[in-house]
């Protein structure tokens, strides 16, 4: 049973591929892994697209008949709101995917392999980012198909895309952090329903903030998602918002919120990830 | 590079606690290069925790461990280069196909696209999984997944292969397939650390067995040495009427050292002479006139080993946290 010789490893990792290069290669490979699973788990993409579509249909064709917003058609008022809400729902999508993925045996295998550790979490973020982006693209497509009419100048379009990318990035990192903290997809869904759903509703998404009672209005004035929705609405329809500082300057507020979220969430996520490694 | 004279594993006083719970307590382990060592113990014994520390996935609270001469805490990257871990649950991406998994692992190990394809192809041929190569892993059976998992562990022939409960939850046929694969690897000279709940498995595959419980070593030796202490074979008699258990015990204890498992209505006696002892037990039962449901010769299980070596049954106080008991404890009784 005992053999006296042992075959050496056929290929010890290429010694050239050190540091940054190795990190980039590993991240790309792991991002590819996440992307490849999108068509294999269509229900996950459905999660981030079906909800906005349900809200679109409900508000456009049911509640919308009783809502009148001054100076704008309800359709054009609604779609920027739906986009803001979908961006925020990215937290839930990334969280659910992360909580199920990070507890799988495959992550253990990655961790016991000579790969860049950081690439595991980068790959996760990149994969979830692309999935969220795809969700937004689908939602926008549904909106345009149903007659949403954004008035975009080229400059505004660039600004809008940049802000949305920043927001998806911030919310993806947030979701990845939450996903590592809760470690159960059901808990993540529950948290999303209790915290994120109400915040998206109080953000001037479906009805103007100005008409709200004092308490929900105070929340809505400083709800980060209000800034998001107001910024998208201002860029796509030129529709102004006012109230709190962030509603007077929605584009700047949206960018600041995203940067603030990233500044808090990224270090926490990395710390949490390292803790998981240390056990 | 790797010190070829260093043992494959040398762990001294390894300890890991989770809160108040001590999963592994001051455990020593030495695995010589080219040998197969089995960590044998029930669920919650600390096997997985031990393996995860050696594979650099968990940081020990105290003690030291070197794998192929590299310290698991201070040189984890070097350890990861020489070790390959196959965890308790298939360490594959369940949304990728078997072939995609193998190619991904090969590329993460630094092989180019074409080399990865070649390696994956060769492994699939070797493990006889070409037919299932294009199926998504989540749709494979447990046995098929295990084979893909093993293949993934061998992308770069590791110096040390660690298999954590490779056959738990598998049907007997798949278990045989895994065993023969492991035997082939051993024949090629792979050093193997294997954890298992099955005495039979440790016996079949290992040169040396370390029996652990509650994170401590209980006994260690070759399978032959352990079996000599445990007893090769036993004859178990199940009485029809539980009230007759005492009488049967008395009838058999005249010529055997009996042990009684009351809740199973079973009197068990050692049977080193196998069939001859079985006949003698049957004879004694006939003379006593006690009705029995079953008289069977069986090979020793983990339970027997524990009883013989510690004087108490396995999991006298059950705690599954350490190995995160995902499934109920099942001890195979080979009849």
Coordinates of C-alpha atoms in Angstrom, one line a residue:
Chain A
X1 CA 0.0 0.0 0.0
X2 CA 2.9 2.3 0.7
X3 CA 4.6 3.8 -2.2
X4 CA 8.1 5.2 -1.8
X5 CA 7.9 7.9 -4.4
X6 CA 5.2 10.5 -4.9
X7 CA 4.6 12.3 -8.1
X8 CA 5.2 16.0 -7.8
X9 CA 2.4 18.5 -8.4
X10 CA 2.0 18.6 -12.2
X11 CA 1.8 22.4 -12.2
X12 CA 2.4 24.5 -9.2
X13 CA 0.7 27.8 -9.9
X14 CA 2.5 29.8 -12.4
X15 CA 5.0 31.9 -10.4
X16 CA 4.6 34.8 -12.8
X17 CA 1.0 35.2 -12.0
X18 CA 1.5 36.9 -8.7
X19 CA -0.2 39.7 -6.9
X20 CA -2.4 42.0 -8.9
X21 CA -2.4 39.9 -12.0
X22 CA -3.4 36.8 -10.1
X23 CA -6.2 38.8 -8.4
X24 CA -7.6 40.0 -11.7
X25 CA -7.5 36.6 -13.3
X26 CA -9.1 34.9 -10.4
X27 CA -11.8 37.6 -10.1
X28 CA -12.6 37.3 -13.7
X29 CA -12.9 33.5 -13.5
X30 CA -15.1 33.7 -10.4
X31 CA -17.2 36.4 -12.0
X32 CA -17.6 34.1 -15.0
X33 CA -18.8 31.4 -12.7
X34 CA -21.5 33.7 -11.2
X35 CA -22.6 34.8 -14.7
X36 CA -22.9 31.3 -16.0
X37 CA -25.3 30.4 -13.3
X38 CA -27.8 33.2 -14.3
X39 CA -29.5 31.1 -17.1
X40 CA -29.3 28.0 -14.9
X41 CA -31.2 29.6 -12.1
X42 CA -33.7 31.8 -13.9
X43 CA -35.9 32.1 -10.8
X44 CA -33.2 34.3 -9.3
X45 CA -33.3 36.8 -12.1
X46 CA -37.1 36.5 -12.0
X47 CA -36.9 37.6 -8.4
X48 CA -35.4 40.9 -9.3
X49 CA -37.6 41.5 -12.4
X50 CA -41.0 40.0 -11.5
X51 CA -41.5 42.3 -8.5
X52 CA -41.0 45.6 -10.4
X53 CA -43.2 44.3 -13.2
X54 CA -46.0 43.4 -10.7
X55 CA -45.7 46.9 -9.2
X56 CA -45.7 48.5 -12.6
X57 CA -48.9 46.7 -13.5
X58 CA -50.6 47.3 -10.2
X59 CA -49.8 51.0 -10.1
X60 CA -50.2 51.8 -13.8
X61 CA -53.5 50.0 -14.2
X62 CA -55.0 49.8 -10.7
X63 CA -54.0 52.4 -8.2
X64 CA -52.8 54.8 -10.8
X65 CA -56.3 55.5 -11.9
X66 CA -56.9 57.3 -8.6
X67 CA -53.6 59.1 -8.4
X68 CA -53.0 62.4 -10.0
X69 CA -49.7 64.1 -9.8
X70 CA -49.6 67.8 -10.9
X71 CA -47.6 68.6 -14.0
X72 CA -46.7 65.1 -15.2
X73 CA -48.5 62.0 -16.5
X74 CA -48.7 59.2 -13.9
X75 CA -46.9 56.8 -16.2
X76 CA -43.9 59.2 -16.4
X77 CA -44.1 59.8 -12.7
X78 CA -44.2 56.1 -11.9
X79 CA -41.3 54.6 -14.0
X80 CA -38.5 56.6 -12.4
X81 CA -39.9 55.5 -9.1
X82 CA -40.0 51.8 -10.2
X83 CA -36.3 52.1 -11.3
X84 CA -35.3 53.6 -7.9
X85 CA -37.1 50.8 -6.2
X86 CA -35.5 48.1 -8.4
X87 CA -32.1 49.6 -7.6
X88 CA -32.8 49.2 -3.9
X89 CA -34.2 45.7 -4.4
X90 CA -30.7 44.8 -5.7
X91 CA -29.8 44.5 -2.0
X92 CA -32.2 41.7 -1.6
X93 CA -31.1 39.9 -4.8
X94 CA -27.4 40.1 -3.9
X95 CA -28.1 39.1 -0.3
X96 CA -30.1 36.1 -1.2
X97 CA -27.6 34.9 -3.7
X98 CA -24.7 35.5 -1.4
X99 CA -26.3 33.8 1.6
X100 CA -26.9 30.7 -0.3
X101 CA -23.6 30.8 -2.2
X102 CA -21.2 31.5 0.7
X103 CA -22.5 28.5 2.7
X104 CA -22.0 26.1 -0.2
X105 CA -19.1 23.7 -0.1
X106 CA -17.6 25.2 -3.3
X107 CA -16.5 28.3 -1.5
X108 CA -14.6 26.0 0.9
X109 CA -12.9 24.5 -2.1
X110 CA -11.9 27.9 -3.4
X111 CA -10.6 28.9 0.0
X112 CA -8.5 25.8 0.2
X113 CA -7.0 26.5 -3.2
X114 CA -3.9 28.7 -3.9
X115 CA -6.0 31.6 -5.3
X116 CA -6.3 35.2 -4.3
X117 CA -8.7 35.3 -1.3
X118 CA -10.0 38.7 -2.2
X119 CA -11.0 37.4 -5.6
X120 CA -13.6 35.3 -4.0
X121 CA -15.6 38.2 -2.7
X122 CA -14.7 40.4 -5.7
X123 CA -16.1 37.7 -8.0
X124 CA -19.2 37.5 -5.9
X125 CA -19.7 41.3 -6.1
X126 CA -19.0 41.5 -9.8
X127 CA -21.4 38.6 -10.6
X128 CA -24.2 40.1 -8.5
X129 CA -23.5 43.5 -10.0
X130 CA -24.0 42.1 -13.5
X131 CA -27.1 40.3 -12.5
X132 CA -28.6 43.4 -10.9
X133 CA -27.7 45.4 -14.0
X134 CA -29.5 42.9 -16.2
X135 CA -32.5 43.2 -13.9
X136 CA -32.6 47.0 -14.3
X137 CA -32.2 46.7 -18.1
X138 CA -35.2 44.4 -18.2
X139 CA -37.2 46.7 -16.0
X140 CA -36.4 49.7 -18.2
X141 CA -37.2 47.7 -21.3
X142 CA -40.6 46.8 -19.8
X143 CA -41.2 50.5 -19.0
X144 CA -40.3 51.6 -22.5
X145 CA -42.5 48.9 -24.0
X146 CA -45.5 50.1 -21.9
X147 CA -45.1 53.7 -23.1
X148 CA -42.8 55.3 -20.6
X149 CA -41.4 58.5 -22.2
X150 CA -38.2 59.7 -20.8
X151 CA -36.8 63.0 -22.1
X152 CA -33.1 62.5 -21.9
X153 CA -30.4 64.8 -23.2
X154 CA -27.1 63.0 -24.0
X155 CA -25.5 64.6 -21.0
X156 CA -28.4 63.5 -18.7
X157 CA -28.2 60.0 -20.1
X158 CA -24.5 59.7 -19.3
X159 CA -25.2 61.1 -15.8
X160 CA -28.1 58.8 -15.3
X161 CA -26.2 55.7 -16.3
X162 CA -23.2 56.7 -14.1
X163 CA -25.5 57.2 -11.1
X164 CA -27.3 54.0 -11.7
X165 CA -24.1 52.0 -12.0
X166 CA -22.8 53.6 -8.8
X167 CA -26.1 52.8 -7.0
X168 CA -26.1 49.2 -8.2
X169 CA -22.5 48.9 -7.0
X170 CA -23.4 50.3 -3.6
X171 CA -26.4 48.1 -3.2
X172 CA -24.7 45.0 -4.4
X173 CA -21.9 45.4 -1.8
X174 CA -24.7 46.0 0.8
X175 CA -26.4 42.9 -0.2
X176 CA -23.2 40.9 -0.2
X177 CA -22.5 42.1 3.3
X178 CA -26.0 41.3 4.5
X179 CA -25.9 37.9 2.8
X180 CA -22.7 37.0 4.7
X181 CA -24.3 38.2 8.0
X182 CA -27.6 36.4 7.8
X183 CA -26.3 33.2 6.1
X184 CA -29.8 32.0 5.2
X185 CA -31.7 33.0 2.0
X186 CA -35.0 33.0 3.9
X187 CA -33.7 35.4 6.6
X188 CA -32.5 37.7 3.8
X189 CA -35.9 37.6 2.1
X190 CA -37.6 38.4 5.4
X191 CA -35.2 41.3 6.1
X192 CA -35.8 42.7 2.7
X193 CA -39.5 42.5 3.1
X194 CA -39.5 44.2 6.5
X195 CA -36.9 46.9 6.0
X196 CA -36.3 47.6 2.3
X197 CA -39.8 47.3 1.0
X198 CA -41.3 49.9 3.3
X199 CA -38.4 52.3 2.6
X200 CA -39.0 52.0 -1.1
X201 CA -42.6 52.8 -0.7
X202 CA -42.0 55.9 1.4
X203 CA -39.5 57.3 -1.1
X204 CA -41.9 59.2 -3.3
X205 CA -41.9 56.2 -5.5
X206 CA -45.6 55.9 -6.2
X207 CA -47.1 59.1 -4.6
X208 CA -45.5 62.5 -4.0
X209 CA -43.8 62.9 -0.6
X210 CA -45.4 66.4 -0.2
X211 CA -48.8 64.8 0.5
X212 CA -47.6 62.4 3.3
X213 CA -48.4 62.8 7.0
X214 CA -45.7 64.3 9.2
X215 CA -44.0 61.1 10.4
X216 CA -43.7 59.2 7.1
X217 CA -42.8 62.5 5.5
X218 CA -39.9 63.0 7.8
X219 CA -38.7 59.5 7.0
X220 CA -39.2 60.1 3.3
X221 CA -37.3 63.4 3.4
X222 CA -34.2 61.6 4.5
X223 CA -34.7 58.1 3.0
X224 CA -31.8 57.5 0.7
X225 CA -34.1 55.9 -1.8
X226 CA -36.0 59.2 -2.0
X227 CA -32.9 60.8 -3.3
X228 CA -32.5 58.0 -5.8
X229 CA -36.1 58.2 -7.1
X230 CA -35.9 62.0 -7.2
X231 CA -32.6 61.9 -9.1
X232 CA -33.9 59.5 -11.7
X233 CA -37.1 61.5 -12.1
X234 CA -35.3 64.8 -12.4
X235 CA -32.9 63.4 -15.0
X236 CA -35.4 61.5 -17.1
X237 CA -38.4 63.8 -16.9
X238 CA -36.9 67.1 -15.7
X239 CA -39.4 66.8 -12.9
X240 CA -38.3 68.8 -9.8
X241 CA -38.4 67.7 -6.2
X242 CA -38.2 69.7 -3.1
X243 CA -38.4 69.5 0.6
X244 CA -35.2 68.4 2.4
X245 CA -31.8 69.3 1.2
X246 CA -31.4 65.9 -0.5
X247 CA -34.7 66.4 -2.4
X248 CA -33.5 69.9 -3.5
X249 CA -30.3 68.4 -4.9
X250 CA -31.2 64.8 -5.7
X251 CA -28.4 64.0 -8.1
X252 CA -25.7 65.1 -5.7
X253 CA -27.5 63.5 -2.8
X254 CA -27.8 60.2 -4.7
X255 CA -24.1 60.2 -5.4
X256 CA -23.2 61.1 -1.9
X257 CA -25.5 58.4 -0.4
X258 CA -23.9 55.8 -2.7
X259 CA -20.4 56.8 -1.7
X260 CA -21.3 56.9 2.0
X261 CA -22.9 53.4 1.7
X262 CA -19.8 52.1 0.0
X263 CA -17.5 53.7 2.5
X264 CA -19.3 51.9 5.3
X265 CA -20.3 48.7 3.7
X266 CA -17.1 47.7 1.8
X267 CA -14.8 47.6 4.9
X268 CA -17.5 45.8 6.9
X269 CA -18.0 43.3 4.1
X270 CA -14.2 42.7 3.8
X271 CA -14.0 42.3 7.6
X272 CA -16.9 39.9 7.7
X273 CA -15.3 37.9 4.9
X274 CA -12.0 37.7 6.6
X275 CA -13.7 36.6 9.8
X276 CA -15.4 33.8 7.9
X277 CA -12.0 32.8 6.7
X278 CA -10.5 32.8 10.1
X279 CA -13.4 30.9 11.6
Chain B
X1 CA 9.9 24.5 -1.9
X2 CA 8.6 21.5 0.0
X3 CA 10.7 19.6 2.4
X4 CA 10.5 16.1 1.1
X5 CA 11.6 14.6 4.4
X6 CA 8.9 16.3 6.4
X7 CA 5.9 14.2 7.3
X8 CA 2.7 15.0 5.3
X9 CA 1.0 16.1 8.5
X10 CA 2.5 16.8 11.8
X11 CA 0.0 18.4 14.3
X12 CA 0.8 18.9 18.0
X13 CA -1.7 19.9 20.6
X14 CA -4.2 21.3 18.1
X15 CA -7.2 22.9 19.8
X16 CA -10.3 24.7 18.5
X17 CA -13.1 26.1 20.5
X18 CA -16.4 27.6 19.4
X19 CA -17.6 29.7 22.3
X20 CA -17.8 27.3 25.3
X21 CA -17.7 24.3 23.1
X22 CA -14.4 22.6 22.5
X23 CA -14.5 20.9 19.2
X24 CA -10.9 19.7 19.1
X25 CA -8.9 19.4 22.2
X26 CA -5.1 19.1 22.2
X27 CA -5.1 16.6 19.3
X28 CA -1.8 15.2 17.9
X29 CA -1.7 13.7 14.5
X30 CA 1.2 12.5 12.4
X31 CA 0.7 11.2 8.8
X32 CA 3.8 9.9 7.1
X33 CA 4.2 10.6 3.4
X34 CA 2.7 7.8 1.3
X35 CA 0.4 6.5 3.9
X36 CA -3.4 6.5 4.5
X37 CA -4.6 7.7 7.9
X38 CA -8.2 7.6 8.9
X39 CA -9.8 9.9 11.5
X40 CA -12.6 7.7 12.8
X41 CA -15.4 9.0 15.0
X42 CA -19.1 9.8 15.3
X43 CA -20.8 13.0 14.2
X44 CA -19.6 15.8 16.4
X45 CA -16.3 14.1 17.3
X46 CA -14.3 17.0 15.8
X47 CA -13.2 15.3 12.6
X48 CA -14.3 18.1 10.2
X49 CA -13.0 20.8 12.5
X50 CA -9.6 19.0 12.6
X51 CA -9.6 18.7 8.8
X52 CA -10.6 22.3 8.3
X53 CA -7.7 23.5 10.5
X54 CA -5.3 21.4 8.5
X55 CA -6.7 22.7 5.2
X56 CA -6.2 26.4 6.4
X57 CA -9.9 27.0 6.5
X58 CA -10.0 27.4 10.3
X59 CA -7.4 29.0 12.6
X60 CA -6.5 26.8 15.5
X61 CA -6.8 28.4 19.0
X62 CA -3.7 26.7 20.1
X63 CA -1.2 24.1 19.0
X64 CA 0.8 23.8 15.8
X65 CA 0.3 22.0 12.6
X66 CA 2.6 21.6 9.6
X67 CA 1.5 20.1 6.3
X68 CA 4.4 19.0 4.1
X69 CA 6.6 21.0 6.4
X70 CA 4.6 24.2 6.1
X71 CA 2.9 25.8 9.0
X72 CA -0.9 26.1 8.5
X73 CA -1.1 29.5 10.2
X74 CA 2.0 31.3 9.0
X75 CA 2.3 29.7 5.5
X76 CA -1.3 29.0 4.4
X77 CA -0.5 29.7 0.8
X78 CA 2.2 27.0 0.7
X79 CA -0.1 24.6 2.4
X80 CA -2.9 25.3 -0.1
X81 CA -0.5 24.4 -2.9
X82 CA 0.2 20.9 -1.7
X83 CA -3.2 20.0 -0.2
X84 CA -6.5 19.1 -1.8
X85 CA -9.6 19.0 0.3
X86 CA -12.8 17.2 -0.6
X87 CA -15.3 18.4 2.0
X88 CA -18.2 16.5 3.5
X89 CA -20.6 18.0 1.0
X90 CA -19.7 18.1 -2.6
X91 CA -17.5 21.2 -3.1
X92 CA -18.7 22.0 -6.5
X93 CA -20.7 24.8 -8.0
X94 CA -24.1 23.2 -8.3
X95 CA -25.2 25.5 -11.1
X96 CA -22.3 24.6 -13.4
X97 CA -21.9 21.3 -15.3
X98 CA -19.4 18.7 -14.2
X99 CA -17.1 19.7 -17.0
X100 CA -17.4 23.4 -16.3
X101 CA -16.6 22.8 -12.7
X102 CA -13.4 20.9 -13.5
X103 CA -12.3 23.5 -16.1
X104 CA -13.0 26.3 -13.6
X105 CA -10.9 24.6 -10.9
X106 CA -8.1 23.9 -13.3
X107 CA -8.0 27.5 -14.4
X108 CA -8.1 28.8 -10.9
X109 CA -5.1 26.6 -10.3
X110 CA -3.3 28.6 -13.0
X111 CA -3.7 26.5 -16.1
X112 CA -4.6 28.2 -19.4
X113 CA -7.9 27.6 -21.2
X114 CA -6.6 24.9 -23.4
X115 CA -4.7 23.1 -20.7
X116 CA -7.8 23.3 -18.4
X117 CA -9.9 21.6 -21.1
X118 CA -7.3 18.8 -21.5
X119 CA -7.0 18.2 -17.8
X120 CA -10.8 18.2 -17.3
X121 CA -11.2 15.7 -20.2
X122 CA -8.5 13.4 -18.8
X123 CA -10.1 13.4 -15.4
X124 CA -13.5 12.8 -16.7
X125 CA -12.2 9.8 -18.6
X126 CA -10.4 8.5 -15.6
X127 CA -13.4 8.8 -13.3
X128 CA -15.8 7.6 -15.9
X129 CA -17.9 10.7 -15.8
X130 CA -17.7 11.7 -19.5
X131 CA -21.4 10.7 -19.9
X132 CA -22.5 13.2 -17.2
X133 CA -19.9 15.9 -18.1
X134 CA -22.5 18.2 -19.6
X135 CA -25.1 17.8 -16.8
X136 CA -25.5 20.5 -14.2
X137 CA -24.2 19.3 -10.9
X138 CA -27.4 19.9 -9.0
X139 CA -29.1 17.3 -11.2
X140 CA -26.5 14.6 -10.4
X141 CA -26.9 11.8 -7.9
X142 CA -24.9 11.8 -4.7
X143 CA -22.5 9.2 -6.0
X144 CA -22.0 11.0 -9.3
X145 CA -21.3 14.2 -7.5
X146 CA -18.8 12.5 -5.3
X147 CA -16.9 11.3 -8.3
X148 CA -16.8 14.7 -9.9
X149 CA -15.7 16.1 -6.5
X150 CA -12.9 13.6 -6.3
X151 CA -11.9 14.4 -9.9
X152 CA -11.8 18.1 -9.0
X153 CA -9.5 17.3 -6.0
X154 CA -7.0 15.7 -8.4
X155 CA -6.5 18.5 -10.9
X156 CA -2.9 19.0 -9.8
X157 CA -2.0 15.7 -8.2
X158 CA -1.9 16.9 -4.6
X159 CA 0.8 15.8 -2.2
X160 CA -1.8 15.4 0.5
X161 CA -5.4 14.5 -0.3
X162 CA -7.9 15.1 2.4
X163 CA -11.3 13.4 2.1
X164 CA -13.9 14.4 4.7
X165 CA -16.5 11.6 5.0
X166 CA -16.3 10.7 1.4
X167 CA -19.1 8.0 1.5
X168 CA -21.5 9.4 4.1
X169 CA -25.0 9.3 2.7
X170 CA -24.0 7.2 -0.3
X171 CA -25.7 4.0 -1.3
X172 CA -23.5 0.8 -1.0
X173 CA -22.8 0.6 -4.7
X174 CA -21.5 4.3 -4.9
X175 CA -19.5 3.6 -1.8
X176 CA -17.7 0.7 -3.5
X177 CA -17.0 3.0 -6.5
X178 CA -15.5 5.6 -4.2
X179 CA -13.5 3.0 -2.3
X180 CA -12.0 1.6 -5.5
X181 CA -11.1 5.1 -6.7
X182 CA -9.4 5.8 -3.4
X183 CA -7.5 2.5 -3.6
X184 CA -6.2 3.5 -7.1
X185 CA -5.0 6.8 -5.8
X186 CA -3.3 5.2 -2.8
X187 CA -1.6 2.7 -5.2
X188 CA -0.2 5.7 -7.0
X189 CA 1.4 7.0 -3.8
X190 CA -1.0 9.8 -2.8
X191 CA -0.9 10.5 0.9
X192 CA -4.4 10.5 2.2
X193 CA -6.1 11.7 5.3
X194 CA -9.6 10.3 5.4
X195 CA -12.4 11.0 8.0
X196 CA -15.2 8.5 8.4
X197 CA -17.9 7.3 10.7
X198 CA -17.5 3.8 9.5
X199 CA -15.1 1.4 11.1
X200 CA -15.5 -0.8 8.0
X201 CA -14.3 2.1 5.8
X202 CA -11.3 2.9 7.9
X203 CA -10.5 -0.8 7.9
X204 CA -10.8 -1.1 4.2
X205 CA -8.7 1.9 3.3
X206 CA -6.4 3.0 6.0
X207 CA -2.9 2.0 7.2
X208 CA -3.5 3.7 10.5
X209 CA -6.7 4.7 12.3
X210 CA -7.1 7.4 14.9
X211 CA -10.3 7.0 16.8
X212 CA -11.5 10.4 18.2
X213 CA -14.5 11.6 20.2
X214 CA -15.2 14.9 21.8
X215 CA -12.2 16.3 20.0
X216 CA -9.8 13.9 21.8
X217 CA -7.9 10.9 20.6
X218 CA -9.3 7.7 22.2
X219 CA -7.2 5.1 20.5
X220 CA -4.8 4.8 17.6
X221 CA -3.2 2.0 15.7
X222 CA -3.4 -0.1 12.6
X223 CA -6.8 -1.5 11.7
X224 CA -5.6 -4.9 12.8
X225 CA -4.5 -3.6 16.2
X226 CA -7.8 -1.8 16.7
X227 CA -9.8 -4.8 15.6
X228 CA -7.9 -7.0 17.9
X229 CA -9.0 -4.8 20.8
X230 CA -12.5 -4.4 19.5
X231 CA -13.1 -8.1 18.6
X232 CA -13.4 -9.3 15.1
X233 CA -17.0 -10.5 14.9
X234 CA -20.0 -10.7 17.2
X235 CA -23.1 -12.7 17.3
X236 CA -26.3 -10.7 18.1
X237 CA -29.4 -12.3 19.2
X238 CA -32.7 -10.4 19.3
X239 CA -35.4 -11.8 21.6
X240 CA -39.0 -11.8 20.6
X241 CA -40.3 -10.9 24.0
X242 CA -38.3 -8.2 25.9
X243 CA -39.2 -9.9 29.2
X244 CA -37.0 -12.8 28.2
X245 CA -33.9 -10.7 27.7
X246 CA -32.5 -11.5 31.2
X247 CA -33.0 -15.2 30.7
X248 CA -31.3 -15.2 27.4
X249 CA -28.4 -13.2 28.9
X250 CA -28.1 -15.9 31.7
X251 CA -28.3 -18.7 29.2
X252 CA -25.5 -17.3 27.0
X253 CA -23.3 -15.9 29.8
X254 CA -22.5 -19.5 30.8
X255 CA -20.1 -19.7 27.9
X256 CA -19.8 -16.2 26.5
X257 CA -19.0 -12.7 27.7
X258 CA -22.3 -11.1 27.0
X259 CA -23.4 -7.5 26.6
X260 CA -27.0 -6.5 26.5
X261 CA -28.6 -3.7 24.5
X262 CA -31.9 -3.4 26.3
X263 CA -33.7 -1.1 23.9
X264 CA -32.8 -3.2 21.0
X265 CA -33.8 -6.5 22.8
X266 CA -30.3 -7.7 21.9
X267 CA -27.8 -9.9 23.6
X268 CA -24.4 -9.6 21.9
X269 CA -21.4 -12.0 22.3
X270 CA -18.0 -11.9 20.8
X271 CA -17.5 -14.5 18.1
X272 CA -13.8 -14.8 17.3
X273 CA -14.5 -18.3 15.8
X274 CA -17.2 -16.9 13.6
X275 CA -19.5 -19.7 12.3
X276 CA -18.5 -22.1 15.1
X277 CA -19.5 -19.5 17.7
X278 CA -22.7 -18.8 15.8
X279 CA -23.6 -22.5 16.0
X280 CA -22.9 -22.6 19.7
X281 CA -25.1 -19.5 20.4
X282 CA -27.9 -21.1 18.3
X283 CA -27.5 -24.3 20.3
X284 CA -27.7 -22.5 23.6
X285 CA -30.8 -20.6 22.5
X286 CA -32.5 -23.9 21.4
X287 CA -31.7 -25.5 24.8
X288 CA -33.1 -22.5 26.7
X289 CA -36.3 -22.6 24.7
X290 CA -36.4 -18.8 24.4
X291 CA -38.1 -17.4 21.3
X292 CA -35.9 -15.1 19.2
X293 CA -36.4 -13.0 16.1
X294 CA -32.9 -13.0 14.8
X295 CA -29.5 -14.5 15.4
X296 CA -26.8 -12.9 13.3
X297 CA -23.1 -12.8 12.9
X298 CA -21.9 -9.3 12.3
X299 CA -18.7 -7.3 11.8
X300 CA -17.8 -4.7 14.4
X301 CA -19.1 -1.2 14.0
X302 CA -18.0 2.1 15.4
X303 CA -20.3 1.5 18.3
X304 CA -18.5 -1.7 19.2
X305 CA -15.2 0.0 18.9
X306 CA -16.3 2.7 21.3
X307 CA -17.8 0.2 23.7
X308 CA -14.6 -1.9 23.7
X309 CA -12.2 1.0 23.9
X310 CA -14.0 3.5 26.1
X311 CA -16.4 1.3 28.0
X312 CA -19.3 3.5 26.9
X313 CA -21.5 3.6 23.8
X314 CA -20.9 6.1 21.1
X315 CA -22.5 9.5 21.7
X316 CA -23.4 8.8 25.3
X317 CA -24.0 12.6 25.4
X318 CA -24.8 13.8 22.0
X319 CA -23.4 17.0 20.7
X320 CA -23.4 17.6 17.0
X321 CA -22.3 21.3 16.8
X322 CA -18.6 20.7 16.0
X323 CA -19.2 18.8 12.8
X324 CA -22.4 20.7 12.2
X325 CA -24.6 17.7 12.2
X326 CA -26.5 18.0 9.0
X327 CA -27.9 14.6 9.2
X328 CA -29.0 12.1 11.8
X329 CA -26.4 9.8 13.1
X330 CA -26.5 6.5 11.2
X331 CA -24.4 3.6 12.1
X332 CA -24.3 1.0 9.6
X333 CA -24.8 -2.5 11.0
X334 CA -23.2 -4.9 8.5
X335 CA -24.8 -8.2 8.8

